[in-house]
Tab-separated table of C-alpha atoms in Angstrom:
chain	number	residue	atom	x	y	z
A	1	UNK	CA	0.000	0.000	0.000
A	2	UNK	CA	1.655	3.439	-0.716
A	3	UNK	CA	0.422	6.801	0.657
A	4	UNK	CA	0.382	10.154	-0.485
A	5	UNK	CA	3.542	12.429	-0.439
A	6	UNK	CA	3.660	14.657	2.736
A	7	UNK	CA	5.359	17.795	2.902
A	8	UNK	CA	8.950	16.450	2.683
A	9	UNK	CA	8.226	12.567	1.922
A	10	UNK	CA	8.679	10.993	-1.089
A	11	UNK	CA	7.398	7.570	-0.603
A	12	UNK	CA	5.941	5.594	2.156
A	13	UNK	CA	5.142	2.177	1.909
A	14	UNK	CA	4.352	-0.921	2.763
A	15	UNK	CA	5.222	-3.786	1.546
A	16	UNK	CA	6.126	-7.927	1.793
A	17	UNK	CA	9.634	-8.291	4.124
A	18	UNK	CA	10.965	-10.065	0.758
A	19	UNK	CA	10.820	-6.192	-1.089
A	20	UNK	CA	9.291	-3.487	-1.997
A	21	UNK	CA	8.252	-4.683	-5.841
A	22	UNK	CA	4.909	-3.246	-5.140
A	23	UNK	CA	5.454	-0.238	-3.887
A	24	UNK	CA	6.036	3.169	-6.460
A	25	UNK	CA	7.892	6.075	-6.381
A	26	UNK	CA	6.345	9.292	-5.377
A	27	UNK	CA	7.829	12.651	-6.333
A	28	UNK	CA	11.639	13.199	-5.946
A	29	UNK	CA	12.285	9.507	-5.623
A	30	UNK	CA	11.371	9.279	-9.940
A	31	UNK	CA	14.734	8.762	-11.123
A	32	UNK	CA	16.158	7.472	-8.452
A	33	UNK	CA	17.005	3.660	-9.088
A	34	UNK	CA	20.092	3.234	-7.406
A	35	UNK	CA	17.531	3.301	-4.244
A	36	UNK	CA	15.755	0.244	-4.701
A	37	UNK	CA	18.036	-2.464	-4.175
A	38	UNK	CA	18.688	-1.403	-1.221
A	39	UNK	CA	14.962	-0.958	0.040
A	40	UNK	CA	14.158	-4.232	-1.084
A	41	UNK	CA	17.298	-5.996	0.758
A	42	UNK	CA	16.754	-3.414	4.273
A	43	UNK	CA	13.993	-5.764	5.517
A	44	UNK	CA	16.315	-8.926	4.785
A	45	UNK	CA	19.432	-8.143	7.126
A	46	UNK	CA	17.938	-7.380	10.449
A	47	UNK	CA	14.049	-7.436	10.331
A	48	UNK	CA	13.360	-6.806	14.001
A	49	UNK	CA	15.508	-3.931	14.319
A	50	UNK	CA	14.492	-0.203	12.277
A	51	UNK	CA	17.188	0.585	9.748
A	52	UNK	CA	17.570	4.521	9.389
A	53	UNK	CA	20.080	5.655	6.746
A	54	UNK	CA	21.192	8.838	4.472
A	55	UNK	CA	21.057	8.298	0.344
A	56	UNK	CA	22.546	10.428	-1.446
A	57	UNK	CA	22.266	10.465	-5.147
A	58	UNK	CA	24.495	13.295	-6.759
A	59	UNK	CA	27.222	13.492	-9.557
A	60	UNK	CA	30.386	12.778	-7.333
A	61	UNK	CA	29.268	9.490	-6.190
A	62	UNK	CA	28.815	8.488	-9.868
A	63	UNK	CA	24.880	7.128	-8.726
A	64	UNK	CA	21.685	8.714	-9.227
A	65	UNK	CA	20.913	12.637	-9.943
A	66	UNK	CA	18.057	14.759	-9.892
A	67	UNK	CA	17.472	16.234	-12.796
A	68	UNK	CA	19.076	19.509	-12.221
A	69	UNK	CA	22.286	17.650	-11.539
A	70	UNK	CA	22.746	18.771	-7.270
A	71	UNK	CA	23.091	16.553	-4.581
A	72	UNK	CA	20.253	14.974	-3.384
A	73	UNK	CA	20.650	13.865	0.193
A	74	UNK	CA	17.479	11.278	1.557
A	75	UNK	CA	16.314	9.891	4.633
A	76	UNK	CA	15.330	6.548	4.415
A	77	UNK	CA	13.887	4.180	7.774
A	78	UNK	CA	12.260	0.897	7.050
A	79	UNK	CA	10.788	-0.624	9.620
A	80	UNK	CA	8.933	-4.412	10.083
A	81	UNK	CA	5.646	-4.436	11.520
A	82	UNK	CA	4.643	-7.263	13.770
A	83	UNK	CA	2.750	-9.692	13.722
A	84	UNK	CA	2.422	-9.782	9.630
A	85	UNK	CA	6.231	-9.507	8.778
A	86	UNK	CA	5.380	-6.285	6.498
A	87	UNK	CA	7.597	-3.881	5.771
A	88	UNK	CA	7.370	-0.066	6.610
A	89	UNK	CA	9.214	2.152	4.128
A	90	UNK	CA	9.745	6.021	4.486
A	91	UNK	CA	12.289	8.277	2.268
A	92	UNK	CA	12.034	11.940	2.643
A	93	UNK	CA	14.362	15.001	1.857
A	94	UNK	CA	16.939	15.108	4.702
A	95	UNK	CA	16.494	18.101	7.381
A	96	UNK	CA	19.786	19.764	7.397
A	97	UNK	CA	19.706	20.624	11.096
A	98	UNK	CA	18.645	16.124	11.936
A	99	UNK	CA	22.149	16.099	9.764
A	100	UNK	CA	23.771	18.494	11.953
A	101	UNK	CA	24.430	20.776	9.042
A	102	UNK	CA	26.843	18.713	8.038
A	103	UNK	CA	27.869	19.094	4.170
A	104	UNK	CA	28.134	15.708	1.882
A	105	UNK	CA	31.479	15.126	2.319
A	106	UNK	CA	31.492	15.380	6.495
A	107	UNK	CA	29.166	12.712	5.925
A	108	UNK	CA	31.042	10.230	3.385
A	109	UNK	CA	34.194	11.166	5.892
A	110	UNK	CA	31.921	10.734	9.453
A	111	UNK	CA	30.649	7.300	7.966
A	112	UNK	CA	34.102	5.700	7.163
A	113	UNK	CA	34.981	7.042	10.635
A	114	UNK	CA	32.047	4.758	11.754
A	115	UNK	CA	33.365	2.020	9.693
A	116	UNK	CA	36.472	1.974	11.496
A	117	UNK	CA	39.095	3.444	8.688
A	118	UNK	CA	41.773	5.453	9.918
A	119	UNK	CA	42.692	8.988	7.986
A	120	UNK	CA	45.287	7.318	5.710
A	121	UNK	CA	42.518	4.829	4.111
A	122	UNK	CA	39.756	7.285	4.213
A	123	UNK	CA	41.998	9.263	1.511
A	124	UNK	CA	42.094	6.491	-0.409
A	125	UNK	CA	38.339	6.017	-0.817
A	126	UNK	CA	37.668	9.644	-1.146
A	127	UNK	CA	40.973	10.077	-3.450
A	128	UNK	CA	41.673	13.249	-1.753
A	129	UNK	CA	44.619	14.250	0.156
A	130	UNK	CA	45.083	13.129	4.138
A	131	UNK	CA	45.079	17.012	5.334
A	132	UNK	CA	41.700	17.352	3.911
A	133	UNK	CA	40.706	14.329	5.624
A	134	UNK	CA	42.078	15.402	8.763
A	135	UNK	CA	39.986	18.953	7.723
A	136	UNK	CA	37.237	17.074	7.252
A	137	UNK	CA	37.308	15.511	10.656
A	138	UNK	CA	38.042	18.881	12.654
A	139	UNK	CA	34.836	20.735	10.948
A	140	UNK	CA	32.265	18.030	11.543
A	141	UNK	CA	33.324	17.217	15.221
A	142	UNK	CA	32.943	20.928	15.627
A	143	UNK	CA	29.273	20.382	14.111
A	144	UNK	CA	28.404	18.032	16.364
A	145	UNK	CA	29.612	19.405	19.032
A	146	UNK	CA	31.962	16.622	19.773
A	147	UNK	CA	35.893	15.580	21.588
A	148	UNK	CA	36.786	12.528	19.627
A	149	UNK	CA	36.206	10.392	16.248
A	150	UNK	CA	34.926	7.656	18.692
A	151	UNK	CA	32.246	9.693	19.928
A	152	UNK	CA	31.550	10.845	16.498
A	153	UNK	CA	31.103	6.978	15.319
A	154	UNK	CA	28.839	6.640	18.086
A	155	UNK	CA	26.706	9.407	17.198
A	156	UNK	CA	26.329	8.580	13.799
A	157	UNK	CA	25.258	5.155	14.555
A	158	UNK	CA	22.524	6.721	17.042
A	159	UNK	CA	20.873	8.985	14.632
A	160	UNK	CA	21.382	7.232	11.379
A	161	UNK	CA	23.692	9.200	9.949
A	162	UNK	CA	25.922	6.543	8.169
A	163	UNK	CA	25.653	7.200	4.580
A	164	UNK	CA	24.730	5.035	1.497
A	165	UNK	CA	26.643	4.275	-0.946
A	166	UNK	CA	29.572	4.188	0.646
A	167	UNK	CA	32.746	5.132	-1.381
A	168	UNK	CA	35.373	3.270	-2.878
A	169	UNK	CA	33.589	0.344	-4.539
A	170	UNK	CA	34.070	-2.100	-1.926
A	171	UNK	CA	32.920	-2.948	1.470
A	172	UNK	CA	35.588	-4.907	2.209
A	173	UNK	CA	37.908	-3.914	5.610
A	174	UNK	CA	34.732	-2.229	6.853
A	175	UNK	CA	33.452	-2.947	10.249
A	176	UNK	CA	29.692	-4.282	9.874
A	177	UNK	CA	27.913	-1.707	11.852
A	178	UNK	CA	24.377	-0.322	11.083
A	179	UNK	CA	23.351	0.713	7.554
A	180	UNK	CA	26.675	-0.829	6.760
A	181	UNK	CA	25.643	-4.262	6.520
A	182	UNK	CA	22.896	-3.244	4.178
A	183	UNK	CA	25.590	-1.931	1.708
A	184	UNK	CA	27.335	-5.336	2.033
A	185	UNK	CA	24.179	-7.630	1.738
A	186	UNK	CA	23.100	-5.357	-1.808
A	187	UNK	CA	27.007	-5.863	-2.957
A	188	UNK	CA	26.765	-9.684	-2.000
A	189	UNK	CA	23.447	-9.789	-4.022
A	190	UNK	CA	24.855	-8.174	-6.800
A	191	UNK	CA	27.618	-10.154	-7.158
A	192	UNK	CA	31.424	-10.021	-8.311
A	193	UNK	CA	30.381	-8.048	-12.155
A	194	UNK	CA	28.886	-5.329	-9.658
A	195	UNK	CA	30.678	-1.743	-11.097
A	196	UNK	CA	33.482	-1.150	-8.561
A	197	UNK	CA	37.302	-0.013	-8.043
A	198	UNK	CA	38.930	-2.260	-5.403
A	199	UNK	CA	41.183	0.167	-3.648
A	200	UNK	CA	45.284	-0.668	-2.586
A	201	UNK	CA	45.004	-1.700	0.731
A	202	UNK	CA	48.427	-1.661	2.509
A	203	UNK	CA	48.859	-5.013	4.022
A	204	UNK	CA	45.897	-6.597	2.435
A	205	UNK	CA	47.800	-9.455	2.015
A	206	UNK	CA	48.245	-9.934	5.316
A	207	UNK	CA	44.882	-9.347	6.839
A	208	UNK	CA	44.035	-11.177	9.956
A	209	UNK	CA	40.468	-12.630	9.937
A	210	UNK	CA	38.003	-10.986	12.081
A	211	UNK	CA	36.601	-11.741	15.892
A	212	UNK	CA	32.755	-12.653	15.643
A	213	UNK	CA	30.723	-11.486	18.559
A	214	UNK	CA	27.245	-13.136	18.683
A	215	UNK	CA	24.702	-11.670	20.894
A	216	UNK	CA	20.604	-12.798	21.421
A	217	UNK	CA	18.327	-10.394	22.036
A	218	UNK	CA	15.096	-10.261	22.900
A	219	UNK	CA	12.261	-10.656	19.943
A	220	UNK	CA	9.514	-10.469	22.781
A	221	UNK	CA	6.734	-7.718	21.570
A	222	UNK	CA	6.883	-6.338	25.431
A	223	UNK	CA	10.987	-6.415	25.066
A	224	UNK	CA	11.430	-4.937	21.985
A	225	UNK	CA	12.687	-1.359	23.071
A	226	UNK	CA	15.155	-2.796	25.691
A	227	UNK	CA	16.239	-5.548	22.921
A	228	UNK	CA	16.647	-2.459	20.456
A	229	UNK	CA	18.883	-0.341	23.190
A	230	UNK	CA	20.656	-3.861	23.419
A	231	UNK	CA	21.731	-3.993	20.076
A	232	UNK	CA	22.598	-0.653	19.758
A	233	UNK	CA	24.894	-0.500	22.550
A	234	UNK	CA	27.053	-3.726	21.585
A	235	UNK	CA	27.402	-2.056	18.046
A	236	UNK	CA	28.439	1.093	19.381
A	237	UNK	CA	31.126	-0.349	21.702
A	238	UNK	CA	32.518	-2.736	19.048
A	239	UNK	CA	32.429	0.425	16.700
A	240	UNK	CA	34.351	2.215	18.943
A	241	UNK	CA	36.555	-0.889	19.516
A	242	UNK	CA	37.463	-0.640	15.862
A	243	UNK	CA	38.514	2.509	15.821
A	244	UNK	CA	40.997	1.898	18.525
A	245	UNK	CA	42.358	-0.935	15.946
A	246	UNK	CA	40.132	-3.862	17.019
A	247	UNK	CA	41.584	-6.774	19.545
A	248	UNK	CA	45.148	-7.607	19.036
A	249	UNK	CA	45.291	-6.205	15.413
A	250	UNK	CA	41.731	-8.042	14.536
A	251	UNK	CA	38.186	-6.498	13.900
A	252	UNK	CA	35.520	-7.192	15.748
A	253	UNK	CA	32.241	-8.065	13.974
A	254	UNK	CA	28.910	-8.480	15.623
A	255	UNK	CA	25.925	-11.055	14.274
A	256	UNK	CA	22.628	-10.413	16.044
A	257	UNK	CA	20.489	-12.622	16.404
A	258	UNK	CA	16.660	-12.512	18.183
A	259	UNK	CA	14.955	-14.981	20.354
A	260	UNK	CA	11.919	-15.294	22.904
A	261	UNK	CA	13.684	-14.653	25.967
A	262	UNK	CA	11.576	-15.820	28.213
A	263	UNK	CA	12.136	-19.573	26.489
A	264	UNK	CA	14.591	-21.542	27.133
A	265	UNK	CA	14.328	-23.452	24.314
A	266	UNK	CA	14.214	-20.635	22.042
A	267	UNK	CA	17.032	-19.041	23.227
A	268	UNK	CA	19.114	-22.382	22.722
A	269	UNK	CA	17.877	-22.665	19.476
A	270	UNK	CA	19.368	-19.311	18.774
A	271	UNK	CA	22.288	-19.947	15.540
A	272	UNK	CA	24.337	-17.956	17.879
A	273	UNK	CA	23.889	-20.327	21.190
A	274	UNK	CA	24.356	-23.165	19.107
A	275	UNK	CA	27.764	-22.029	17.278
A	276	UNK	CA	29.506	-21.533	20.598
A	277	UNK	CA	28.351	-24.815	22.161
């Protein structure tokens, strides 16, 4: 079912957790294909948490345009409703002031922070010199009012700042946090042909595989908001573990999972519970 635009919405829908096939663009959103793969994979990597995100669709990035040719930055939350497994989808025009005023490329820049990337590779995916990076970084921690690049991380995971696509053509050496995984899931999807520069890691050779950190939490109806602050506070702290460099030189990456925590037998049949048995 999609409803009428409102003042700064361009589509809201509902649709099957499998995609959005049925739902149709409304105003701004015309034009705007690069969107839908990732709407129709959001309700597919975490359905019981909301996934909010920024899109932005201008000529750097090489996706989508309007049709004046200016940035267009989005905000996108999807959202599964209970008990019939649909999907909510809403995209409007981003509020600069939810963005913290902060331009397009504090955001590319405040999302690889997120991500874990140190200044050195976050000049590699933006091609741009590592002073302007470290610019970068001084003007949008004095946006948001902030001391460090941890805190910064944090922050953008809270209020759904990380922003889609992310640059570089790969998701690879990024820590899984938030709207990240949904970039990863549409690239796995997509496959190997998918348009992309891999970027010259140093040491990529040499990589060490990264820590998994399971963690249940609770899929009970009367649980969900403490299961939701849950979840957001082990992906903050392993986000902010990655920006320190991980444990012993390795990333951390989390896998949440959801049970009925008031069963025993659901919780043990959690895919986490059961891997570490």
């Amino acid at each position: 079912m999609v409803h009428g635009p409102e003042p700064r919405s361009l589509l809201r829908a509902e649709a099957a957790s499998s995609g959005i096939e049925a739902a149709r663009p409304l105003g701004g959103l015309a034009g705007m294909a690069g969107l839908v793969p990732y709407l129709r994979c959001a309700p597919l990597v975490n359905p019981a948490t909301p996934l909010d995100f920024l899109w932005l669709n201008d000529r750097h990035t090489g996706t989508d345009t309007t049709s004046k040719g200016h940035e267009t930055l989005l905000a996108v939350h999807v959202e599964t409703r209970k008990p019939d497994g649909r999907c909510s989808v809403d995209v409007e025009l981003a509020d600069p002031a939810e963005r913290c005023h902060l331009n397009r490329r504090e955001l590319q820049v405040l999302t690889l922070i997120a991500c874990g990337l140190s200044n050195p590779e976050i000049s590699l995916r933006l091609e741009v010199a590592r002073r302007t990076v470290a610019t970068h970084i001084e003007r949008l921690l004095a946006k948001l009012d902030l001391p460090t690049r941890a805190a910064a991380a944090a922050v953008a995971l809270d209020r759904g700042l990380i922003t889609l696509p992310i640059p570089g053509g790969t998701t690879e050496g990024l820590a899984p946090v938030g709207a990240v995984v949904l970039e990863q899931e549409v690239r796995r999807l997509a496959g190997p042909d998918r348009p992309g520069r891999a970027l010259p890691r140093p040491g990529a050779g040499r990589r060490l595989r990264r820590l998994v950190v399971g963690g249940i939490y609770a899929a009970n109806q009367e649980w969900t908001e403490d299961g939701r602050q849950m979840l957001q506070g082990a992906q903050l702290a392993i986000a902010e573990l990655n920006l320190r460099g991980g444990v012993a030189g390795r990333l951390l990456e989390h896998r949440p999972t959801f049970a009925d925590i008031t069963s025993p037998a659901s919780v043990k049949g959690s895919p986490r519970f059961q891997c570490n048995k």
